[in-house]
PDB file of C-alpha atoms in Angstrom:
ATOM      1  CA  MET A  77     -16.767 -53.399 -87.839  1.00 53.00           C
ATOM      2  CA  THR A  78     -17.337 -51.385 -90.893  1.00 67.00           C
ATOM      3  CA  LYS A  79     -20.623 -49.961 -89.190  1.00 73.00           C
ATOM      4  CA  ARG A  80     -18.603 -49.086 -86.334  1.00 77.00           C
ATOM      5  CA  LEU A  81     -16.177 -47.244 -88.133  1.00 80.00           C
ATOM      6  CA  ALA A  82     -18.770 -45.298 -90.237  1.00 85.00           C
ATOM      7  CA  GLU A  83     -20.531 -44.137 -86.975  1.00 85.00           C
ATOM      8  CA  VAL A  84     -17.458 -43.213 -85.014  1.00 86.00           C
ATOM      9  CA  ALA A  85     -16.386 -41.226 -88.184  1.00 87.00           C
ATOM     10  CA  LYS A  86     -19.539 -39.329 -88.450  1.00 88.00           C
ATOM     11  CA  LYS A  87     -19.766 -38.737 -84.722  1.00 85.00           C
ATOM     12  CA  ALA A  88     -16.090 -37.172 -84.993  1.00 85.00           C
ATOM     13  CA  GLY A  89     -16.351 -35.346 -88.143  1.00 88.00           C
ATOM     14  CA  VAL A  90     -13.348 -37.347 -89.693  1.00 90.00           C
ATOM     15  CA  SER A  91     -12.947 -40.113 -92.440  1.00 89.00           C
ATOM     16  CA  GLU A  92     -13.247 -43.715 -91.784  1.00 86.00           C
ATOM     17  CA  ALA A  93      -9.555 -44.104 -92.655  1.00 86.00           C
ATOM     18  CA  THR A  94      -8.723 -41.517 -89.786  1.00 89.00           C
ATOM     19  CA  VAL A  95     -10.600 -43.518 -87.318  1.00 86.00           C
ATOM     20  CA  SER A  96      -8.737 -46.829 -88.345  1.00 84.00           C
ATOM     21  CA  ARG A  97      -5.613 -45.051 -87.776  1.00 83.00           C
ATOM     22  CA  VAL A  98      -6.405 -43.944 -84.483  1.00 84.00           C
ATOM     23  CA  LEU A  99      -7.854 -47.336 -83.347  1.00 81.00           C
ATOM     24  CA  ASN A 100      -4.737 -49.144 -84.574  1.00 77.00           C
ATOM     25  CA  GLY A 101      -2.510 -46.581 -82.967  1.00 74.00           C
ATOM     26  CA  ARG A 102      -0.648 -45.499 -86.273  1.00 78.00           C
ATOM     27  CA  SER A 103       0.981 -42.058 -86.666  1.00 76.00           C
ATOM     28  CA  GLY A 104      -0.002 -39.309 -88.817  1.00 79.00           C
ATOM     29  CA  VAL A 105      -3.088 -38.143 -86.831  1.00 83.00           C
ATOM     30  CA  SER A 106      -3.029 -34.863 -84.887  1.00 86.00           C
ATOM     31  CA  GLU A 107      -3.702 -35.213 -80.843  1.00 77.00           C
ATOM     32  CA  ALA A 108      -6.937 -33.100 -81.493  1.00 80.00           C
ATOM     33  CA  THR A 109      -8.195 -35.487 -83.922  1.00 85.00           C
ATOM     34  CA  ARG A 110      -7.143 -38.522 -81.939  1.00 82.00           C
ATOM     35  CA  THR A 111      -9.155 -37.181 -78.847  1.00 79.00           C
ATOM     36  CA  SER A 112     -12.091 -36.233 -80.831  1.00 82.00           C
ATOM     37  CA  VAL A 113     -12.320 -40.043 -82.254  1.00 84.00           C
ATOM     38  CA  LEU A 114     -11.626 -41.614 -78.944  1.00 80.00           C
ATOM     39  CA  THR A 115     -14.264 -39.298 -77.286  1.00 79.00           C
ATOM     40  CA  ALA A 116     -16.866 -40.372 -80.143  1.00 80.00           C
ATOM     41  CA  LEU A 117     -16.044 -43.861 -79.451  1.00 78.00           C
ATOM     42  CA  ASP A 118     -16.865 -43.458 -75.715  1.00 72.00           C
ATOM     43  CA  VAL A 119     -20.159 -41.320 -76.453  1.00 75.00           C
ATOM     44  CA  LEU A 120     -21.355 -44.175 -78.817  1.00 77.00           C
ATOM     45  CA  GLY A 121     -20.708 -46.883 -76.286  1.00 69.00           C
ATOM     46  CA  TYR A 122     -17.892 -48.977 -78.257  1.00 74.00           C
ATOM     47  CA  GLU A 123     -15.145 -50.463 -76.174  1.00 66.00           C
ATOM     48  CA  ARG A 124     -11.701 -48.922 -76.801  1.00 66.00           C
ATOM     49  CA  PRO A 125      -8.967 -51.397 -78.132  1.00 66.00           C
ATOM     50  CA  THR A 126      -7.130 -52.980 -75.230  1.00 52.00           C
ATOM     51  CA  LYS A 127      -4.014 -50.577 -75.647  1.00 55.00           C
ATOM     52  CA  LEU A 128      -6.312 -47.618 -75.492  1.00 55.00           C
ATOM     53  CA  ARG A 129      -8.320 -48.427 -72.431  1.00 47.00           C
ATOM     54  CA  GLY A 130      -6.017 -46.887 -69.929  1.00 48.00           C
ATOM     55  CA  GLU A 131      -6.731 -43.715 -71.179  1.00 49.00           C
ATOM     56  CA  ARG A 132      -9.507 -41.862 -69.612  1.00 53.00           C
ATOM     57  CA  ALA A 133     -11.991 -39.766 -71.792  1.00 58.00           C
ATOM     58  CA  ARG A 134     -12.205 -36.199 -71.128  1.00 83.00           C
ATOM     59  CA  LEU A 135     -16.039 -36.734 -70.623  1.00 90.00           C
ATOM     60  CA  VAL A 136     -17.911 -35.272 -67.968  1.00 95.00           C
ATOM     61  CA  GLY A 137     -21.441 -36.476 -67.021  1.00 95.00           C
ATOM     62  CA  LEU A 138     -24.271 -33.756 -66.346  1.00 96.00           C
ATOM     63  CA  VAL A 139     -26.996 -35.635 -64.587  1.00 95.00           C
ATOM     64  CA  LEU A 140     -30.490 -33.575 -64.339  1.00 94.00           C
ATOM     65  CA  PRO A 141     -33.745 -34.785 -63.053  1.00 89.00           C
ATOM     66  CA  GLU A 142     -35.821 -33.681 -65.905  1.00 86.00           C
ATOM     67  CA  LEU A 143     -35.795 -31.084 -69.072  1.00 86.00           C
ATOM     68  CA  GLN A 144     -39.497 -30.024 -68.625  1.00 86.00           C
ATOM     69  CA  ASN A 145     -38.736 -27.437 -65.837  1.00 90.00           C
ATOM     70  CA  PRO A 146     -37.065 -24.815 -68.047  1.00 92.00           C
ATOM     71  CA  ILE A 147     -34.416 -24.066 -65.087  1.00 94.00           C
ATOM     72  CA  PHE A 148     -32.644 -27.168 -65.882  1.00 94.00           C
ATOM     73  CA  PRO A 149     -32.073 -26.579 -69.807  1.00 94.00           C
ATOM     74  CA  ALA A 150     -30.862 -23.312 -68.473  1.00 95.00           C
ATOM     75  CA  LEU A 151     -28.305 -24.778 -66.288  1.00 96.00           C
ATOM     76  CA  ALA A 152     -27.348 -27.308 -68.981  1.00 96.00           C
ATOM     77  CA  GLU A 153     -26.630 -24.676 -71.445  1.00 95.00           C
ATOM     78  CA  VAL A 154     -24.256 -22.844 -69.005  1.00 96.00           C
ATOM     79  CA  VAL A 155     -22.410 -26.077 -67.926  1.00 96.00           C
ATOM     80  CA  THR A 156     -21.979 -27.744 -71.247  1.00 94.00           C
ATOM     81  CA  SER A 157     -20.889 -24.543 -72.851  1.00 93.00           C
ATOM     82  CA  SER A 158     -18.322 -23.952 -70.064  1.00 94.00           C
ATOM     83  CA  LEU A 159     -16.898 -27.569 -70.063  1.00 93.00           C
ATOM     84  CA  ALA A 160     -16.455 -27.361 -73.866  1.00 89.00           C
ATOM     85  CA  GLN A 161     -14.395 -24.367 -73.264  1.00 89.00           C
ATOM     86  CA  ARG A 162     -12.334 -26.238 -71.051  1.00 88.00           C
ATOM     87  CA  GLY A 163     -11.699 -28.945 -73.612  1.00 86.00           C
ATOM     88  CA  PHE A 164     -14.222 -31.490 -72.065  1.00 91.00           C
ATOM     89  CA  THR A 165     -17.020 -33.175 -73.674  1.00 89.00           C
ATOM     90  CA  PRO A 166     -20.357 -32.978 -71.925  1.00 92.00           C
ATOM     91  CA  ALA A 167     -22.500 -36.222 -71.707  1.00 92.00           C
ATOM     92  CA  LEU A 168     -26.161 -35.202 -70.635  1.00 92.00           C
ATOM     93  CA  CYS A 169     -28.191 -37.582 -68.659  1.00 92.00           C
ATOM     94  CA  ALA A 170     -31.740 -36.446 -68.111  1.00 88.00           C
ATOM     95  CA  ARG A 171     -34.333 -38.735 -66.021  1.00 79.00           C
ATOM     96  CA  THR A 172     -37.769 -38.932 -67.090  1.00 70.00           C
ATOM     97  CA  ILE A 173     -40.569 -40.514 -65.106  1.00 62.00           C
ATOM     98  CA  GLY A 174     -40.343 -44.431 -65.764  1.00 65.00           C
ATOM     99  CA  GLY A 175     -37.075 -43.940 -67.385  1.00 72.00           C
ATOM    100  CA  VAL A 176     -33.551 -44.667 -66.629  1.00 80.00           C
ATOM    101  CA  PRO A 177     -32.865 -43.956 -62.764  1.00 87.00           C
ATOM    102  CA  GLU A 178     -29.967 -41.891 -61.827  1.00 90.00           C
ATOM    103  CA  SER A 179     -28.144 -44.940 -60.123  1.00 90.00           C
ATOM    104  CA  ASP A 180     -28.114 -46.596 -63.822  1.00 91.00           C
ATOM    105  CA  TYR A 181     -26.987 -43.289 -65.386  1.00 92.00           C
ATOM    106  CA  VAL A 182     -24.025 -43.481 -62.850  1.00 92.00           C
ATOM    107  CA  GLU A 183     -23.342 -46.784 -63.927  1.00 91.00           C
ATOM    108  CA  MET A 184     -23.190 -45.873 -67.601  1.00 90.00           C
ATOM    109  CA  LEU A 185     -20.835 -42.904 -67.008  1.00 91.00           C
ATOM    110  CA  LEU A 186     -18.405 -45.045 -64.861  1.00 89.00           C
ATOM    111  CA  ASP A 187     -18.284 -47.447 -67.803  1.00 86.00           C
ATOM    112  CA  HIS A 188     -17.407 -44.779 -70.216  1.00 85.00           C
ATOM    113  CA  GLN A 189     -14.646 -43.681 -67.696  1.00 85.00           C
ATOM    114  CA  VAL A 190     -15.926 -40.073 -67.300  1.00 91.00           C
ATOM    115  CA  SER A 191     -13.296 -37.506 -65.907  1.00 91.00           C
ATOM    116  CA  GLY A 192     -16.173 -36.240 -63.377  1.00 94.00           C
ATOM    117  CA  VAL A 193     -19.852 -35.737 -62.917  1.00 96.00           C
ATOM    118  CA  ILE A 194     -22.102 -32.735 -61.915  1.00 97.00           C
ATOM    119  CA  PHE A 195     -25.450 -33.544 -60.712  1.00 97.00           C
ATOM    120  CA  ALA A 196     -28.540 -31.276 -60.419  1.00 95.00           C
ATOM    121  CA  GLY A 197     -31.572 -31.829 -58.390  1.00 87.00           C
ATOM    122  CA  GLY A 198     -30.881 -35.358 -57.836  1.00 89.00           C
ATOM    123  CA  SER A 199     -31.714 -37.893 -55.044  1.00 92.00           C
ATOM    124  CA  TYR A 200     -28.775 -36.480 -53.028  1.00 94.00           C
ATOM    125  CA  ALA A 201     -31.225 -33.701 -52.123  1.00 94.00           C
ATOM    126  CA  LEU A 202     -33.603 -36.278 -50.652  1.00 94.00           C
ATOM    127  CA  ALA A 203     -32.848 -37.189 -47.202  1.00 93.00           C
ATOM    128  CA  ASP A 204     -34.770 -40.728 -47.418  1.00 91.00           C
ATOM    129  CA  ALA A 205     -33.517 -41.553 -50.761  1.00 91.00           C
ATOM    130  CA  SER A 206     -30.871 -44.265 -51.738  1.00 91.00           C
ATOM    131  CA  HIS A 207     -27.298 -42.696 -51.824  1.00 94.00           C
ATOM    132  CA  GLU A 208     -25.259 -45.930 -52.658  1.00 93.00           C
ATOM    133  CA  HIS A 209     -24.681 -44.918 -56.223  1.00 94.00           C
ATOM    134  CA  TYR A 210     -22.905 -41.683 -54.947  1.00 93.00           C
ATOM    135  CA  LEU A 211     -20.662 -43.865 -52.570  1.00 90.00           C
ATOM    136  CA  ARG A 212     -19.636 -45.690 -55.783  1.00 90.00           C
ATOM    137  CA  LEU A 213     -18.307 -42.427 -57.103  1.00 92.00           C
ATOM    138  CA  THR A 214     -16.399 -41.833 -53.648  1.00 90.00           C
ATOM    139  CA  GLU A 215     -14.713 -45.352 -54.100  1.00 88.00           C
ATOM    140  CA  ARG A 216     -13.540 -44.634 -57.435  1.00 86.00           C
ATOM    141  CA  GLY A 217     -12.140 -41.248 -56.277  1.00 88.00           C
ATOM    142  CA  LEU A 218     -14.165 -39.406 -59.098  1.00 91.00           C
ATOM    143  CA  PRO A 219     -14.593 -35.670 -58.926  1.00 94.00           C
ATOM    144  CA  VAL A 220     -18.118 -34.619 -58.165  1.00 96.00           C
ATOM    145  CA  VAL A 221     -19.936 -31.504 -57.709  1.00 97.00           C
ATOM    146  CA  LEU A 222     -23.783 -30.995 -56.625  1.00 97.00           C
ATOM    147  CA  VAL A 223     -25.850 -28.098 -57.582  1.00 97.00           C
ATOM    148  CA  ASN A 224     -27.992 -26.884 -54.548  1.00 94.00           C
ATOM    149  CA  ALA A 225     -28.234 -28.430 -51.183  1.00 91.00           C
ATOM    150  CA  GLY A 226     -27.889 -31.935 -50.509  1.00 90.00           C
ATOM    151  CA  VAL A 227     -27.356 -34.296 -47.554  1.00 90.00           C
ATOM    152  CA  ASP A 228     -24.223 -33.560 -45.725  1.00 87.00           C
ATOM    153  CA  GLU A 229     -22.792 -37.284 -45.138  1.00 88.00           C
ATOM    154  CA  LEU A 230     -21.861 -37.398 -49.056  1.00 90.00           C
ATOM    155  CA  GLY A 231     -19.008 -34.850 -48.563  1.00 89.00           C
ATOM    156  CA  PHE A 232     -19.279 -33.555 -52.119  1.00 94.00           C
ATOM    157  CA  PRO A 233     -18.637 -29.922 -52.953  1.00 94.00           C
ATOM    158  CA  ARG A 234     -21.819 -28.057 -53.459  1.00 96.00           C
ATOM    159  CA  VAL A 235     -22.965 -24.794 -55.418  1.00 97.00           C
ATOM    160  CA  SER A 236     -25.995 -23.646 -53.752  1.00 97.00           C
ATOM    161  CA  THR A 237     -28.600 -20.770 -53.851  1.00 97.00           C
ATOM    162  CA  ASP A 238     -28.870 -19.322 -50.362  1.00 98.00           C
ATOM    163  CA  ASP A 239     -32.394 -20.586 -49.467  1.00 97.00           C
ATOM    164  CA  ALA A 240     -32.458 -18.625 -46.418  1.00 97.00           C
ATOM    165  CA  VAL A 241     -32.016 -15.290 -48.155  1.00 98.00           C
ATOM    166  CA  ALA A 242     -34.512 -16.433 -50.854  1.00 98.00           C
ATOM    167  CA  VAL A 243     -37.263 -16.746 -48.229  1.00 98.00           C
ATOM    168  CA  GLU A 244     -36.240 -13.532 -46.310  1.00 97.00           C
ATOM    169  CA  GLN A 245     -36.723 -11.694 -49.717  1.00 98.00           C
ATOM    170  CA  ALA A 246     -39.846 -13.256 -50.563  1.00 98.00           C
ATOM    171  CA  TYR A 247     -41.486 -12.907 -47.100  1.00 97.00           C
ATOM    172  CA  GLY A 248     -40.193  -9.363 -46.557  1.00 97.00           C
ATOM    173  CA  HIS A 249     -41.868  -8.575 -49.888  1.00 98.00           C
ATOM    174  CA  LEU A 250     -45.356  -9.932 -49.021  1.00 97.00           C
ATOM    175  CA  ARG A 251     -45.220  -8.298 -45.680  1.00 97.00           C
ATOM    176  CA  SER A 252     -44.392  -4.940 -47.209  1.00 97.00           C
ATOM    177  CA  LEU A 253     -47.504  -5.521 -49.206  1.00 98.00           C
ATOM    178  CA  GLY A 254     -49.797  -6.063 -46.120  1.00 97.00           C
ATOM    179  CA  HIS A 255     -49.821  -9.680 -46.118  1.00 96.00           C
ATOM    180  CA  ASP A 256     -49.920 -11.449 -42.610  1.00 94.00           C
ATOM    181  CA  ARG A 257     -51.333 -14.741 -43.543  1.00 95.00           C
ATOM    182  CA  ILE A 258     -48.624 -16.121 -45.895  1.00 97.00           C
ATOM    183  CA  GLY A 259     -48.267 -19.988 -46.810  1.00 97.00           C
ATOM    184  CA  MET A 260     -45.648 -22.062 -48.404  1.00 98.00           C
ATOM    185  CA  VAL A 261     -45.873 -24.896 -50.894  1.00 98.00           C
ATOM    186  CA  LEU A 262     -42.683 -26.870 -50.539  1.00 98.00           C
ATOM    187  CA  GLY A 263     -41.427 -29.946 -52.019  1.00 95.00           C
ATOM    188  CA  PRO A 264     -41.366 -33.378 -50.230  1.00 94.00           C
ATOM    189  CA  GLU A 265     -40.604 -33.638 -46.616  1.00 92.00           C
ATOM    190  CA  GLY A 266     -37.101 -35.106 -47.144  1.00 93.00           C
ATOM    191  CA  HIS A 267     -35.999 -32.624 -49.789  1.00 96.00           C
ATOM    192  CA  ILE A 268     -33.096 -30.720 -48.180  1.00 96.00           C
ATOM    193  CA  PRO A 269     -33.596 -27.173 -50.017  1.00 96.00           C
ATOM    194  CA  SER A 270     -37.292 -27.223 -48.888  1.00 96.00           C
ATOM    195  CA  ARG A 271     -36.114 -27.816 -45.271  1.00 96.00           C
ATOM    196  CA  ARG A 272     -34.014 -24.876 -45.483  1.00 97.00           C
ATOM    197  CA  LYS A 273     -36.684 -22.853 -46.880  1.00 97.00           C
ATOM    198  CA  LEU A 274     -38.918 -23.799 -44.210  1.00 96.00           C
ATOM    199  CA  LEU A 275     -36.414 -23.142 -41.337  1.00 96.00           C
ATOM    200  CA  ALA A 276     -35.817 -19.731 -42.720  1.00 96.00           C
ATOM    201  CA  MET A 277     -39.707 -18.722 -42.870  1.00 96.00           C
ATOM    202  CA  ILE A 278     -40.126 -19.964 -39.252  1.00 95.00           C
ATOM    203  CA  GLN A 279     -37.125 -17.814 -38.246  1.00 93.00           C
ATOM    204  CA  ALA A 280     -38.603 -14.787 -40.163  1.00 91.00           C
ATOM    205  CA  ALA A 281     -42.135 -15.130 -39.180  1.00 88.00           C
ATOM    206  CA  ASP A 282     -41.278 -15.887 -35.573  1.00 80.00           C
ATOM    207  CA  THR A 283     -44.197 -18.499 -35.599  1.00 78.00           C
ATOM    208  CA  GLU A 284     -45.053 -21.815 -37.047  1.00 80.00           C
ATOM    209  CA  ALA A 285     -45.514 -21.593 -40.941  1.00 84.00           C
ATOM    210  CA  GLU A 286     -48.533 -22.470 -43.006  1.00 93.00           C
ATOM    211  CA  VAL A 287     -47.047 -25.247 -45.236  1.00 97.00           C
ATOM    212  CA  GLU A 288     -48.167 -27.703 -47.711  1.00 97.00           C
ATOM    213  CA  ARG A 289     -46.191 -30.354 -49.435  1.00 97.00           C
ATOM    214  CA  SER A 290     -46.060 -31.095 -53.187  1.00 96.00           C
ATOM    215  CA  SER A 291     -43.996 -33.074 -55.944  1.00 93.00           C
ATOM    216  CA  PHE A 292     -42.549 -30.685 -58.069  1.00 92.00           C
ATOM    217  CA  SER A 293     -45.291 -30.597 -60.525  1.00 93.00           C
ATOM    218  CA  MET A 294     -48.040 -28.030 -61.504  1.00 95.00           C
ATOM    219  CA  GLU A 295     -50.858 -30.516 -60.466  1.00 96.00           C
ATOM    220  CA  GLY A 296     -49.350 -31.395 -57.102  1.00 97.00           C
ATOM    221  CA  ALA A 297     -48.933 -27.729 -56.190  1.00 97.00           C
ATOM    222  CA  ARG A 298     -52.598 -26.772 -57.398  1.00 98.00           C
ATOM    223  CA  VAL A 299     -53.748 -29.493 -54.593  1.00 98.00           C
ATOM    224  CA  ALA A 300     -51.228 -28.012 -52.001  1.00 98.00           C
ATOM    225  CA  ALA A 301     -52.166 -24.569 -52.683  1.00 98.00           C
ATOM    226  CA  THR A 302     -55.981 -25.038 -52.612  1.00 98.00           C
ATOM    227  CA  LYS A 303     -55.546 -26.328 -49.131  1.00 98.00           C
ATOM    228  CA  LEU A 304     -53.576 -23.260 -48.119  1.00 98.00           C
ATOM    229  CA  LEU A 305     -56.172 -20.769 -49.831  1.00 98.00           C
ATOM    230  CA  GLU A 306     -59.086 -22.519 -48.064  1.00 97.00           C
ATOM    231  CA  ARG A 307     -57.436 -21.706 -44.672  1.00 96.00           C
ATOM    232  CA  GLY A 308     -57.496 -18.061 -45.559  1.00 96.00           C
ATOM    233  CA  VAL A 309     -53.845 -17.520 -46.723  1.00 97.00           C
ATOM    234  CA  THR A 310     -53.360 -14.502 -49.081  1.00 97.00           C
ATOM    235  CA  GLY A 311     -49.745 -14.606 -50.060  1.00 97.00           C
ATOM    236  CA  ILE A 312     -48.102 -17.901 -51.012  1.00 98.00           C
ATOM    237  CA  ILE A 313     -44.432 -18.619 -51.456  1.00 98.00           C
ATOM    238  CA  CYS A 314     -43.274 -21.586 -53.528  1.00 98.00           C
ATOM    239  CA  ALA A 315     -40.177 -23.586 -53.988  1.00 97.00           C
ATOM    240  CA  SER A 316     -40.214 -23.369 -57.623  1.00 96.00           C
ATOM    241  CA  ASP A 317     -41.587 -21.438 -60.496  1.00 97.00           C
ATOM    242  CA  VAL A 318     -43.422 -24.551 -61.580  1.00 96.00           C
ATOM    243  CA  LEU A 319     -45.027 -24.868 -58.164  1.00 97.00           C
ATOM    244  CA  ALA A 320     -46.112 -20.982 -58.365  1.00 98.00           C
ATOM    245  CA  LEU A 321     -47.942 -21.569 -61.511  1.00 97.00           C
ATOM    246  CA  GLY A 322     -49.949 -24.447 -59.872  1.00 98.00           C
ATOM    247  CA  ALA A 323     -50.738 -22.144 -57.072  1.00 98.00           C
ATOM    248  CA  ILE A 324     -52.132 -19.438 -59.573  1.00 98.00           C
ATOM    249  CA  ARG A 325     -54.223 -22.190 -61.166  1.00 98.00           C
ATOM    250  CA  ALA A 326     -55.547 -23.287 -57.713  1.00 98.00           C
ATOM    251  CA  ALA A 327     -56.528 -19.664 -57.135  1.00 98.00           C
ATOM    252  CA  ARG A 328     -58.299 -19.131 -60.212  1.00 97.00           C
ATOM    253  CA  ARG A 329     -60.292 -22.475 -59.791  1.00 97.00           C
ATOM    254  CA  LEU A 330     -61.463 -21.073 -56.387  1.00 98.00           C
ATOM    255  CA  GLY A 331     -62.666 -17.956 -57.934  1.00 97.00           C
ATOM    256  CA  LYS A 332     -60.154 -15.972 -56.771  1.00 97.00           C
ATOM    257  CA  ALA A 333     -57.793 -13.445 -58.723  1.00 97.00           C
ATOM    258  CA  VAL A 334     -53.989 -12.981 -58.977  1.00 98.00           C
ATOM    259  CA  PRO A 335     -52.731 -10.644 -57.377  1.00 98.00           C
ATOM    260  CA  ALA A 336     -55.980  -8.796 -56.482  1.00 97.00           C
ATOM    261  CA  ASP A 337     -57.008 -11.483 -53.939  1.00 97.00           C
ATOM    262  CA  VAL A 338     -53.862 -13.865 -53.665  1.00 98.00           C
ATOM    263  CA  SER A 339     -50.324 -12.870 -54.129  1.00 98.00           C
ATOM    264  CA  VAL A 340     -47.778 -15.765 -55.415  1.00 98.00           C
ATOM    265  CA  VAL A 341     -43.994 -15.626 -55.328  1.00 98.00           C
ATOM    266  CA  GLY A 342     -42.095 -18.457 -57.328  1.00 98.00           C
ATOM    267  CA  PHE A 343     -38.324 -19.291 -57.030  1.00 98.00           C
ATOM    268  CA  ASP A 344     -35.887 -19.844 -59.916  1.00 97.00           C
ATOM    269  CA  ASP A 345     -36.841 -17.029 -62.464  1.00 97.00           C
ATOM    270  CA  SER A 346     -36.876 -19.892 -65.310  1.00 93.00           C
ATOM    271  CA  ALA A 347     -37.345 -18.891 -69.033  1.00 91.00           C
ATOM    272  CA  PHE A 348     -40.955 -17.426 -69.885  1.00 92.00           C
ATOM    273  CA  MET A 349     -41.881 -16.268 -66.366  1.00 95.00           C
ATOM    274  CA  THR A 350     -42.399 -12.660 -67.822  1.00 95.00           C
ATOM    275  CA  CYS A 351     -44.641 -14.207 -70.345  1.00 95.00           C
ATOM    276  CA  THR A 352     -47.193 -15.983 -67.857  1.00 95.00           C
ATOM    277  CA  ASP A 353     -50.585 -14.359 -66.945  1.00 95.00           C
ATOM    278  CA  PRO A 354     -49.659 -12.354 -64.733  1.00 97.00           C
ATOM    279  CA  PRO A 355     -45.956 -12.320 -65.063  1.00 98.00           C
ATOM    280  CA  LEU A 356     -44.529 -14.011 -62.029  1.00 98.00           C
ATOM    281  CA  THR A 357     -42.878 -12.282 -59.115  1.00 98.00           C
ATOM    282  CA  THR A 358     -39.971 -14.774 -58.285  1.00 98.00           C
ATOM    283  CA  VAL A 359     -36.765 -14.969 -56.574  1.00 98.00           C
ATOM    284  CA  ARG A 360     -34.020 -15.473 -59.274  1.00 98.00           C
ATOM    285  CA  GLN A 361     -31.301 -18.071 -59.049  1.00 97.00           C
ATOM    286  CA  PRO A 362     -28.065 -16.903 -60.303  1.00 97.00           C
ATOM    287  CA  ILE A 363     -27.866 -19.902 -62.647  1.00 97.00           C
ATOM    288  CA  GLU A 364     -24.921 -18.694 -64.828  1.00 97.00           C
ATOM    289  CA  THR A 365     -22.740 -17.871 -62.200  1.00 97.00           C
ATOM    290  CA  MET A 366     -23.642 -21.053 -60.342  1.00 98.00           C
ATOM    291  CA  GLY A 367     -23.037 -23.196 -63.399  1.00 97.00           C
ATOM    292  CA  GLN A 368     -19.748 -21.931 -64.213  1.00 97.00           C
ATOM    293  CA  ALA A 369     -18.637 -22.014 -60.450  1.00 97.00           C
ATOM    294  CA  ALA A 370     -19.710 -25.756 -60.649  1.00 97.00           C
ATOM    295  CA  VAL A 371     -17.332 -26.338 -63.537  1.00 97.00           C
ATOM    296  CA  ASP A 372     -14.576 -24.490 -62.310  1.00 95.00           C
ATOM    297  CA  LEU A 373     -14.988 -26.869 -58.919  1.00 95.00           C
ATOM    298  CA  LEU A 374     -14.947 -29.829 -60.921  1.00 95.00           C
ATOM    299  CA  VAL A 375     -12.027 -28.904 -63.435  1.00 93.00           C
ATOM    300  CA  SER A 376      -9.972 -28.016 -60.317  1.00 92.00           C
ATOM    301  CA  GLN A 377     -10.536 -31.511 -58.993  1.00 91.00           C
ATOM    302  CA  ILE A 378      -9.694 -33.162 -62.380  1.00 89.00           C
ATOM    303  CA  ASP A 379      -6.738 -31.319 -63.650  1.00 84.00           C
ATOM    304  CA  GLU A 380      -5.204 -30.139 -60.239  1.00 78.00           C
ATOM    305  CA  ALA A 381      -6.182 -33.062 -57.900  1.00 71.00           C
ATOM    306  CA  ARG A 382      -7.768 -30.513 -55.453  1.00 74.00           C
ATOM    307  CA  GLU A 383     -10.075 -31.705 -52.771  1.00 77.00           C
ATOM    308  CA  PHE A 384     -13.294 -29.922 -51.977  1.00 78.00           C
ATOM    309  CA  SER A 385     -16.066 -30.780 -49.592  1.00 80.00           C
ATOM    310  CA  ASP A 386     -17.473 -27.037 -48.844  1.00 89.00           C
ATOM    311  CA  GLU A 387     -20.723 -25.606 -50.186  1.00 93.00           C
ATOM    312  CA  LEU A 388     -20.588 -22.048 -51.982  1.00 95.00           C
ATOM    313  CA  LEU A 389     -23.667 -20.153 -51.424  1.00 97.00           C
ATOM    314  CA  PHE A 390     -24.758 -17.729 -53.894  1.00 97.00           C
ATOM    315  CA  GLU A 391     -27.166 -14.811 -53.098  1.00 97.00           C
ATOM    316  CA  PRO A 392     -30.429 -14.794 -54.899  1.00 98.00           C
ATOM    317  CA  GLU A 393     -32.458 -11.624 -56.298  1.00 98.00           C
ATOM    318  CA  LEU A 394     -36.213 -10.905 -55.694  1.00 98.00           C
ATOM    319  CA  VAL A 395     -37.651  -9.902 -59.271  1.00 98.00           C
ATOM    320  CA  VAL A 396     -40.925  -8.256 -58.596  1.00 98.00           C
ATOM    321  CA  ARG A 397     -43.651  -8.635 -61.333  1.00 98.00           C
ATOM    322  CA  GLY A 398     -47.371  -8.724 -61.705  1.00 98.00           C
ATOM    323  CA  SER A 399     -48.259 -11.794 -59.311  1.00 98.00           C
ATOM    324  CA  THR A 400     -47.919  -9.957 -56.125  1.00 98.00           C
ATOM    325  CA  ALA A 401     -49.783  -6.633 -54.917  1.00 98.00           C
ATOM    326  CA  PRO A 402     -51.008  -5.184 -51.620  1.00 97.00           C
ATOM    327  CA  VAL A 403     -53.536  -7.276 -49.591  1.00 94.00           C
ATOM    328  CA  ARG A 404     -57.095  -6.542 -50.284  1.00 85.00           C
ATOM    329  CA  ARG A 405     -58.665  -5.193 -46.951  1.00 74.00           C
TER     330      ARG A 405
END
């Protein structure tokens, strides 16, 4: 008990005596301090006293697929800051290879009586993945917001970048530079945002697209881009900046220069893309606007009991840098 008091007191930034007063329901503690202590108790995984268990913590889960891709820490920064300004405590859950699966994080968040959950890049975006843990959230009536496209059947509100506009911008840019052999490195077959990008490419090019699939890793993209380059492609549109960096590596291993021989366009405009060699031409996701919109949607569900199932589409922006150039004749 003494250890628990000390840990909760340290987490909440108060004295052990104050923690004891809150847990025993005594007076003389401000509401803000009381909320801080109960939140610390939830975050540390301790059970509330029986008489306090009926009170739901103002905790909000943010579930990310990884933190290595700079776009996800950027989103986390926007979402956690916006949540804190609204009086919520963010609980960040980042999955890793061989680590805690998304379904287990959902169970943990439910155990901590979170007020809602924001997902980014989860299995909701994969048509052939298991979605049972999302149904648990629906059964509990828990507010949820998804960032970027997911399977339609879940019925959660979504905040997405318009993939069709992103491809139109990238394709139009490469065509303006004289490229007519343009390929794509996309995510797995069942990845919904990649499906949208492929459909947009087919419509823009009015023909079948040169496509290779990859996991969202630099090495996977290198293998995929190598196949495109061996087929004579001179321009490559990628579904993420990480994939674009893999495509640049593929070109160099084949003795080709970027952009003199091959032009590469990424997607995200994540941190440090101005520092790559060459600086990456990419389609920028409006992460700050999308992150704030995701929080707005979630808080509206929590505080106003409003129901949403629509998808908000945000227009991306083509950022031209040094990885694209006129085709070499």
